[in-house]
Amino acid sequence: MSPFPSAADSCLEAQGPREAMARRFAQVRAHSLALAEPLSAEDQCIQSMPDASPTKWHLAHGSWFFEAVVLRAHVPDYRPFDERFFYLFNSYYEALGPRHPRPLRGLLTRPPLAQVLAYRAHVDAAVQSFITRGGEPMWQQALPLLTLGLQHEQQHQELMLTDILHALSCNPILPAYAQPALASALRLAPTVVPPLRWLAGPAGTVQIGHDGGGFAFDNETPRHSVLLSPYCMADRLVNCGEYLQFIEDGGYRRPELWLSDGWAAVQANGWSCPPYWLAPDDVRAPARHWQVFGLQGVRALDASAPVSQVSFYEAAAYAEWAGARLPTEFEWEAACAVPGIAQMTGHLWQWTRSSYDPYPGFRPLAGAVGEYNGKFMVGQLVLRGSSSATPAGHARPSYRNFFPPGARWQFSGIRLAKDA
Amino acid sequence: MSPFPSAADSCLEAQGPREAMARRFAQVRAHSLALAEPLSAEDQCIQSMPDASPTKWHLAHGSWFFEAVVLRAHVPDYRPFDERFFYLFNSYYEALGPRHPRPLRGLLTRPPLAQVLAYRAHVDAAVQSFITRGGEPMWQQALPLLTLGLQHEQQHQELMLTDILHALSCNPILPAYAQPALASALRLAPTVVPPLRWLAGPAGTVQIGHDGGGFAFDNETPRHSVLLSPYCMADRLVNCGEYLQFIEDGGYRRPELWLSDGWAAVQANGWSCPPYWLAPDDVRAPARHWQVFGLQGVRALDASAPVSQVSFYEAAAYAEWAGARLPTEFEWEAACAVPGIAQMTGHLWQWTRSSYDPYPGFRPLAGAVGEYNGKFMVGQLVLRGSSSATPAGHARPSYRNFFPPGARWQFSGIRLAKDA
Amino acid sequence: MSPFPSAADSCLEAQGPREAMARRFAQVRAHSLALAEPLSAEDQCIQSMPDASPTKWHLAHGSWFFEAVVLRAHVPDYRPFDERFFYLFNSYYEALGPRHPRPLRGLLTRPPLAQVLAYRAHVDAAVQSFITRGGEPMWQQALPLLTLGLQHEQQHQELMLTDILHALSCNPILPAYAQPALASALRLAPTVVPPLRWLAGPAGTVQIGHDGGGFAFDNETPRHSVLLSPYCMADRLVNCGEYLQFIEDGGYRRPELWLSDGWAAVQANGWSCPPYWLAPDDVRAPARHWQVFGLQGVRALDASAPVSQVSFYEAAAYAEWAGARLPTEFEWEAACAVPGIAQMTGHLWQWTRSSYDPYPGFRPLAGAVGEYNGKFMVGQLVLRGSSSATPAGHARPSYRNFFPPGARWQFSGIRLAKDA
Amino acid sequence: MSPFPSAADSCLEAQGPREAMARRFAQVRAHSLALAEPLSAEDQCIQSMPDASPTKWHLAHGSWFFEAVVLRAHVPDYRPFDERFFYLFNSYYEALGPRHPRPLRGLLTRPPLAQVLAYRAHVDAAVQSFITRGGEPMWQQALPLLTLGLQHEQQHQELMLTDILHALSCNPILPAYAQPALASALRLAPTVVPPLRWLAGPAGTVQIGHDGGGFAFDNETPRHSVLLSPYCMADRLVNCGEYLQFIEDGGYRRPELWLSDGWAAVQANGWSCPPYWLAPDDVRAPARHWQVFGLQGVRALDASAPVSQVSFYEAAAYAEWAGARLPTEFEWEAACAVPGIAQMTGHLWQWTRSSYDPYPGFRPLAGAVGEYNGKFMVGQLVLRGSSSATPAGHARPSYRNFFPPGARWQFSGIRLAKDA
């Protein structure tokens, strides 16, 4: 079965496009609220570092995007909920004017959460009205932007989880985002970890980039040919048991395993394990074994679970230690079609050995949304796949996620590759 | 009439000491909650800079003090509300163990506000029970610590206001802490500002420090003699109208008016007016005239109101510009008794030209509370008086408040002095 | 005529390999001293930023490399000049032990310059003795390391010039490294700048990487095939006259032209022109026109000279403004063979739109020299070509230079490309 | 015998004032050159931290002072040596225009040392000419400024030694400023350290400040009365043997001994001993015992030598540990007259428990030299006495030296006091 189901999309297309969009809009927007539901207004307000944003800000910014890009531009009689929000909840769109400084997002106790929810409702109503009643020319113009807005909302849904997890991890009492389900308790029985297998990937000339069906971001285009030398891919992600061996073998103390910038990060920040791991003597939750903090709070380290929240530096050092390397983003994309390959999506984003450079012939979208992807194409590494925090239906083989090499708060893991 | 009323204290002494303490404890503790009342849980959670603390943290820390210093030490069967709070809400007492890092106080969304309020109720009940039923020897030992705890609570009441005002000032929509009362609207009628008068202060040998009646902090003792040269004190504080002249005369652009560190602060931070002043072209609230942000939101600059939230550097530069100087803390204290002197308390703390050094023969209190004042006696300046945010009955002539010279978020103003 | 002459190498091979190496070693090492010759001991001692090194340090480090990699490992009876130098002059080789912190290189007034020169003479003598009399097996082992050492020395020759130029640029009197020759004064006559022409580059499958003849660094290997879409290359570099138009058109004030990190750099550092340009009102050397500081001091801006010392961010913004883009490193390498293309080497290094990633199948060299290139393969951009500061014979089409995108003190310029 | 000999001054007054000044000027200026004599041009160029300055800069700045304050203002036909030096060598005089940024003083390889020496000779000749032939009114005006200039030169003589010592301490080979004399080697025989004795100081009303005879800085005036409570002073400085006991008793690990800012400095900087002490396992110079780096290089710790280069924070922590306190600057000044008190001058500056506040009635000098002392009167602590690096004749009982509490590169030590 393909790891990239398109059933939902197919289903939508059986309806008229306006009905399909109305339903999809409602579904996606509702999911954001569902993610925020376990959190108090206090939880939703704070910002634990400049790279992360408050839950409430994410909720507002998703609405801002529809307001700024769809409603203001395509709905002549649209009345903004609050003019000040145009400034407060802009993220980084220079073409749309100045904005509240990113590091200060956590100081916005006002508007209060209730008002942000009212803002969402206001925008939802206006968008749904436009979907239903907007004139045809405007509708045709706005449709790609509505679609983009929903993809954008979904990206922030994942960030809501990564960011709140980081915030909670800064609290010494390590509170859980959500209570563990009973079922998960049963998982404590030791898992049998299958040995990692190497699968040959497609080599020679391969087609890379979005193939034209369904939505894709501009950075996945144009589709083009790439030459690949023979290579093998690991059939699954590196797991916590394997990563623990790396640690116990002195992985964080051996400079020869690390890229120069990575070793500098290890030393400057005192890294000795992934950021949410608790060593047995951790004062916050003493135990006889390693533990891992996650959305369900502190739990015993599960050797069979993929290691998560590692930086590119750690991924590359682990690969060096394991006598392998990270795959390029092209190898990763080509390997999606290899029978037997597992954990490509739905578990963890996977660091590749590819810098986030433009594809040959890349052109950003026109207008303000041209700032969406292209202007970040330097200093970042590509991650492929998707994670357990990625909304259903949001992933595809050509998807290019990207973060700086030192980022350690995403659901990011390690897949190995090697030359054949 | 003395600016330092002791009526409340006298009243208390008419009761038995336990009844008096029970009543006073209830009053002081209730006032903290009243101050937090206009604020949402979101408002109470955030921290706008390392020097400021969240409202919720202040509420918890006041209880922590009673728990750490009174209940744990003097009530054998006391059961702490939550052992983790001993770590979370310690401020700076090294003798009481490690503590949550100060700059991260704003990340404590958990415990939620409701739980902190429950913590307060738990501590209140335990303290009241101890006041009523504690054995006499323990009671005698604990009485000075209970008294200190209430003074401590009052200090944090003022900080709750200064800190939340700073947090709200970081929000570009500049929300008000409390709605302005109708009465205050009437103040908009232009005030006649009386010309500043110079009053001769007591010179020669004067007695400085607490005289032994009622409560005082250790840093106000021992009382001792100081020799003063003849001097004059301004009969009132510098007001906003006067300070505006300083600005318009280039006060923030003339290095010759500033201490070296002050001029460096002007340049490094781009200071051009007090921090809560809005120039006419301020994008946050455009107007034809200067405005000032305060607890009641943005209001037109009132020329007759004392200028507030200025640093020592600004106070000293203003004095230089005005051809005067700041008083020493000894001059200030001696001048309390001068007939006609006004605004000594209840308006703004007043920067003095005295560094915060120990009095001759100073000894800190014994035990952990010895860290209360003494260890901060370097690098700070003394402020005298009290402010509109100071709880009633908390001020006295010998009171020594202190902040670093660049601090700009206190209710701190300027009183001039000069050699006679 | 090829821009990459190999005459010198051919010449060498006519001799015996030991004689050839002895002569080449002497030539290369002598050139380092010649570059330092115009500088005083004071000039040679200072370090103007952590990324730059003192001239004296470069002189010592080149010798350290031969000592650490050749002499200590291959000459049994070699006696180091001073054991402490092994620590003082290691640059970044973790495998060779701890080292003096890079930002403190400018504090090494001792050893004095004279002693560093004696160190060079000591190492030179030992290496020449080894070249002449070393046993054959050792000689065979050491030969690639000697060759690498000379390439390394040449790289530092270029850095000596870039680094001292930066140091001199920090001096408000802007002293010249060397007096301008009389001939250069004649250049002041306005140059006719030929219009830029676009040349089609080789597309389809091209071979990239070192072809096996002569020396190459490990990062140029293995040679492999790359698919290129049709593209055009500018036949020359962007010149100062063109770049001035970019400035005058608001290039440094228009965020839409910049990558996100680039725009952040513009704002954080106040960039408004290349770092060594002096606006007409510059207080250091007032003039009626723009001027440029260089190795020969301050001179009038020459509109026909290639713009230099720009960062990747500026190069990319300029290309955006010009409606073009930067070439990939593969396009650049393939275009070397295009008839009529000029200024590929000997003028300025040229920023490419390629991040510095490993080639497929890349393997670092064995041993300590494995740290030479591979560990820097993240967060940097590739530059191709060579500059006027590059020693003769050091360039080749497959050469991969690399610097972080914000680096502005190299002889780095801009060549444009565009899709065909 | 008084620790403050005035013989030299008396001698001078036997001559005519111009002859006396000419001789004194020559002597003082020559001493600066003598201090620089053991240093190479490289040594004289570097700056090891923003608070320290290069030797060459000190040499130039002393001349700048005479040029800016005396020659330009009082010698109509004076021709500056180089107009650019007016900018390069201004230290902090805002009234005299902008200046080269302090942290970049170490980048001034040009003007070279030889030119700075020529600058000195030029200024010397001009000043001597003015002393001999200047018209009487100008001479009378300039005389206090010439005197101030010589005192200023002497202050920089001490800084030349403190600053170069710091620079040399940053070099891992720890070079000596000057070779130890043979005599000092004999000192290695263990010294008998006399037990510290407590001497009662003059209490009651004492006169503080300069008494009007001879030169004094403005910050020593006006002379005024201060009331002192009874106290005792240690008859000598704390020595290294005693300080080692403090270290071995965990002095740097016990927060209760430290002021809050001091403890923060200990933790932030990892302080565990005075900055120039080498623990037995120090890799720079391994030994079986503690050693101390100084102007004569690394030598065995001399238990009887006063502990030097400590910060105020360390001095205060030591005093707390010893059950004593630091003297106020008034106690120190009054105690100068106590029979039997030793090491008041000529050994180490002594931290007092007095912040550097203005004396009652203090007025800065008129003109640019008004910036000499007054503008630094906040955030610093007073040191009294003088050190072995202080030029002969420069000390007096009323002298107020001052540094921030964390400064650790001066010849600063500890004298204890206690309440009687």
mmCIF file of N, CA and C in Angstrom, chain D residues 108-149:
data_model
loop_
_atom_site.group_PDB
_atom_site.id
_atom_site.type_symbol
_atom_site.label_atom_id
_atom_site.label_comp_id
_atom_site.label_asym_id
_atom_site.label_seq_id
_atom_site.Cartn_x
_atom_site.Cartn_y
_atom_site.Cartn_z
ATOM 1 N N LEU D 108 45.670 49.057 15.464
ATOM 2 C CA LEU D 108 46.409 50.201 14.907
ATOM 3 C C LEU D 108 47.883 49.853 14.716
ATOM 4 N N THR D 109 48.152 48.983 13.762
ATOM 5 C CA THR D 109 49.566 48.702 13.464
ATOM 6 C C THR D 109 50.228 49.924 12.835
ATOM 7 N N ARG D 110 49.416 50.733 12.194
ATOM 8 C CA ARG D 110 49.882 52.022 11.701
ATOM 9 C C ARG D 110 49.131 53.097 12.469
ATOM 10 N N PRO D 111 49.739 54.154 12.918
ATOM 11 C CA PRO D 111 51.163 54.452 12.802
ATOM 12 C C PRO D 111 52.010 53.404 13.508
ATOM 13 N N PRO D 112 53.154 53.065 12.907
ATOM 14 C CA PRO D 112 54.047 52.109 13.560
ATOM 15 C C PRO D 112 54.677 52.709 14.822
ATOM 16 N N LEU D 113 55.265 51.832 15.599
ATOM 17 C CA LEU D 113 55.851 52.283 16.864
ATOM 18 C C LEU D 113 56.830 53.430 16.653
ATOM 19 N N ALA D 114 57.634 53.316 15.627
ATOM 20 C CA ALA D 114 58.641 54.354 15.407
ATOM 21 C C ALA D 114 57.982 55.721 15.225
ATOM 22 N N GLN D 115 56.821 55.720 14.579
ATOM 23 C CA GLN D 115 56.160 57.000 14.353
ATOM 24 C C GLN D 115 55.536 57.534 15.646
ATOM 25 N N VAL D 116 55.057 56.633 16.463
ATOM 26 C CA VAL D 116 54.534 57.058 17.760
ATOM 27 C C VAL D 116 55.659 57.639 18.613
ATOM 28 N N LEU D 117 56.822 57.054 18.519
ATOM 29 C CA LEU D 117 57.963 57.610 19.261
ATOM 30 C C LEU D 117 58.334 58.987 18.714
ATOM 31 N N ALA D 118 58.243 59.134 17.418
ATOM 32 C CA ALA D 118 58.511 60.450 16.832
ATOM 33 C C ALA D 118 57.453 61.464 17.292
ATOM 34 N N TYR D 119 56.236 60.997 17.397
ATOM 35 C CA TYR D 119 55.157 61.844 17.905
ATOM 36 C C TYR D 119 55.470 62.307 19.331
ATOM 37 N N ARG D 120 55.915 61.378 20.143
ATOM 38 C CA ARG D 120 56.296 61.756 21.508
ATOM 39 C C ARG D 120 57.397 62.813 21.492
ATOM 40 N N ALA D 121 58.388 62.599 20.662
ATOM 41 C CA ALA D 121 59.499 63.552 20.621
ATOM 42 C C ALA D 121 59.011 64.928 20.159
ATOM 43 N N HIS D 122 58.113 64.928 19.196
ATOM 44 C CA HIS D 122 57.557 66.179 18.693
ATOM 45 C C HIS D 122 56.814 66.920 19.806
ATOM 46 N N VAL D 123 55.996 66.198 20.536
ATOM 47 C CA VAL D 123 55.231 66.817 21.617
ATOM 48 C C VAL D 123 56.164 67.250 22.747
ATOM 49 N N ASP D 124 57.131 66.414 23.045
ATOM 50 C CA ASP D 124 58.083 66.770 24.102
ATOM 51 C C ASP D 124 58.780 68.084 23.778
ATOM 52 N N ALA D 125 59.227 68.190 22.541
ATOM 53 C CA ALA D 125 59.941 69.407 22.154
ATOM 54 C C ALA D 125 59.034 70.622 22.248
ATOM 55 N N ALA D 126 57.803 70.462 21.809
ATOM 56 C CA ALA D 126 56.882 71.592 21.828
ATOM 57 C C ALA D 126 56.547 72.000 23.260
ATOM 58 N N VAL D 127 56.351 70.999 24.108
ATOM 59 C CA VAL D 127 56.030 71.327 25.507
ATOM 60 C C VAL D 127 57.234 71.982 26.180
ATOM 61 N N GLN D 128 58.399 71.419 25.953
ATOM 62 C CA GLN D 128 59.583 72.010 26.590
ATOM 63 C C GLN D 128 59.792 73.441 26.098
ATOM 64 N N SER D 129 59.555 73.642 24.836
ATOM 65 C CA SER D 129 59.694 74.993 24.306
ATOM 66 C C SER D 129 58.699 75.938 24.976
ATOM 67 N N PHE D 130 57.475 75.429 25.134
ATOM 68 C CA PHE D 130 56.453 76.250 25.793
ATOM 69 C C PHE D 130 56.823 76.524 27.247
ATOM 70 N N ILE D 131 57.339 75.508 27.913
ATOM 71 C CA ILE D 131 57.724 75.704 29.311
ATOM 72 C C ILE D 131 58.789 76.797 29.410
ATOM 73 N N THR D 132 59.712 76.770 28.492
ATOM 74 C CA THR D 132 60.823 77.717 28.548
ATOM 75 C C THR D 132 60.415 79.116 28.084
ATOM 76 N N ARG D 133 59.611 79.133 27.002
ATOM 77 C CA ARG D 133 59.431 80.431 26.357
ATOM 78 C C ARG D 133 57.985 80.897 26.284
ATOM 79 N N GLY D 134 57.059 80.092 26.775
ATOM 80 C CA GLY D 134 55.663 80.510 26.692
ATOM 81 C C GLY D 134 55.432 81.814 27.458
ATOM 82 N N GLY D 135 54.547 82.661 26.913
ATOM 83 C CA GLY D 135 54.245 83.920 27.584
ATOM 84 C C GLY D 135 53.635 83.676 28.961
ATOM 85 N N GLU D 136 53.823 84.610 29.846
ATOM 86 C CA GLU D 136 53.463 84.388 31.240
ATOM 87 C C GLU D 136 51.967 84.089 31.439
ATOM 88 N N PRO D 137 51.083 84.836 30.776
ATOM 89 C CA PRO D 137 49.651 84.534 31.024
ATOM 90 C C PRO D 137 49.299 83.117 30.583
ATOM 91 N N MET D 138 49.767 82.721 29.404
ATOM 92 C CA MET D 138 49.495 81.373 28.935
ATOM 93 C C MET D 138 50.115 80.358 29.895
ATOM 94 N N TRP D 139 51.321 80.644 30.300
ATOM 95 C CA TRP D 139 52.012 79.731 31.211
ATOM 96 C C TRP D 139 51.197 79.542 32.497
ATOM 97 N N GLN D 140 50.680 80.624 33.018
ATOM 98 C CA GLN D 140 49.914 80.514 34.258
ATOM 99 C C GLN D 140 48.647 79.697 34.034
ATOM 100 N N GLN D 141 48.028 79.919 32.885
ATOM 101 C CA GLN D 141 46.836 79.125 32.584
ATOM 102 C C GLN D 141 47.160 77.649 32.403
ATOM 103 N N ALA D 142 48.292 77.415 31.741
ATOM 104 C CA ALA D 142 48.605 76.039 31.352
ATOM 105 C C ALA D 142 49.232 75.241 32.480
ATOM 106 N N LEU D 143 49.785 75.912 33.452
ATOM 107 C CA LEU D 143 50.530 75.189 34.488
ATOM 108 C C LEU D 143 49.706 74.077 35.142
ATOM 109 N N PRO D 144 48.483 74.364 35.564
ATOM 110 C CA PRO D 144 47.716 73.248 36.161
ATOM 111 C C PRO D 144 47.446 72.120 35.172
ATOM 112 N N LEU D 145 47.347 72.475 33.910
ATOM 113 C CA LEU D 145 47.079 71.431 32.916
ATOM 114 C C LEU D 145 48.329 70.611 32.639
ATOM 115 N N LEU D 146 49.485 71.263 32.649
ATOM 116 C CA LEU D 146 50.741 70.517 32.525
ATOM 117 C C LEU D 146 50.897 69.560 33.696
ATOM 118 N N THR D 147 50.605 70.082 34.870
ATOM 119 C CA THR D 147 50.707 69.226 36.060
ATOM 120 C C THR D 147 49.752 68.052 35.945
ATOM 121 N N LEU D 148 48.530 68.335 35.547
ATOM 122 C CA LEU D 148 47.551 67.270 35.357
ATOM 123 C C LEU D 148 48.042 66.277 34.292
ATOM 124 N N GLY D 149 48.625 66.787 33.253
ATOM 125 C CA GLY D 149 49.131 65.918 32.189
ATOM 126 C C GLY D 149 50.193 64.953 32.680
#
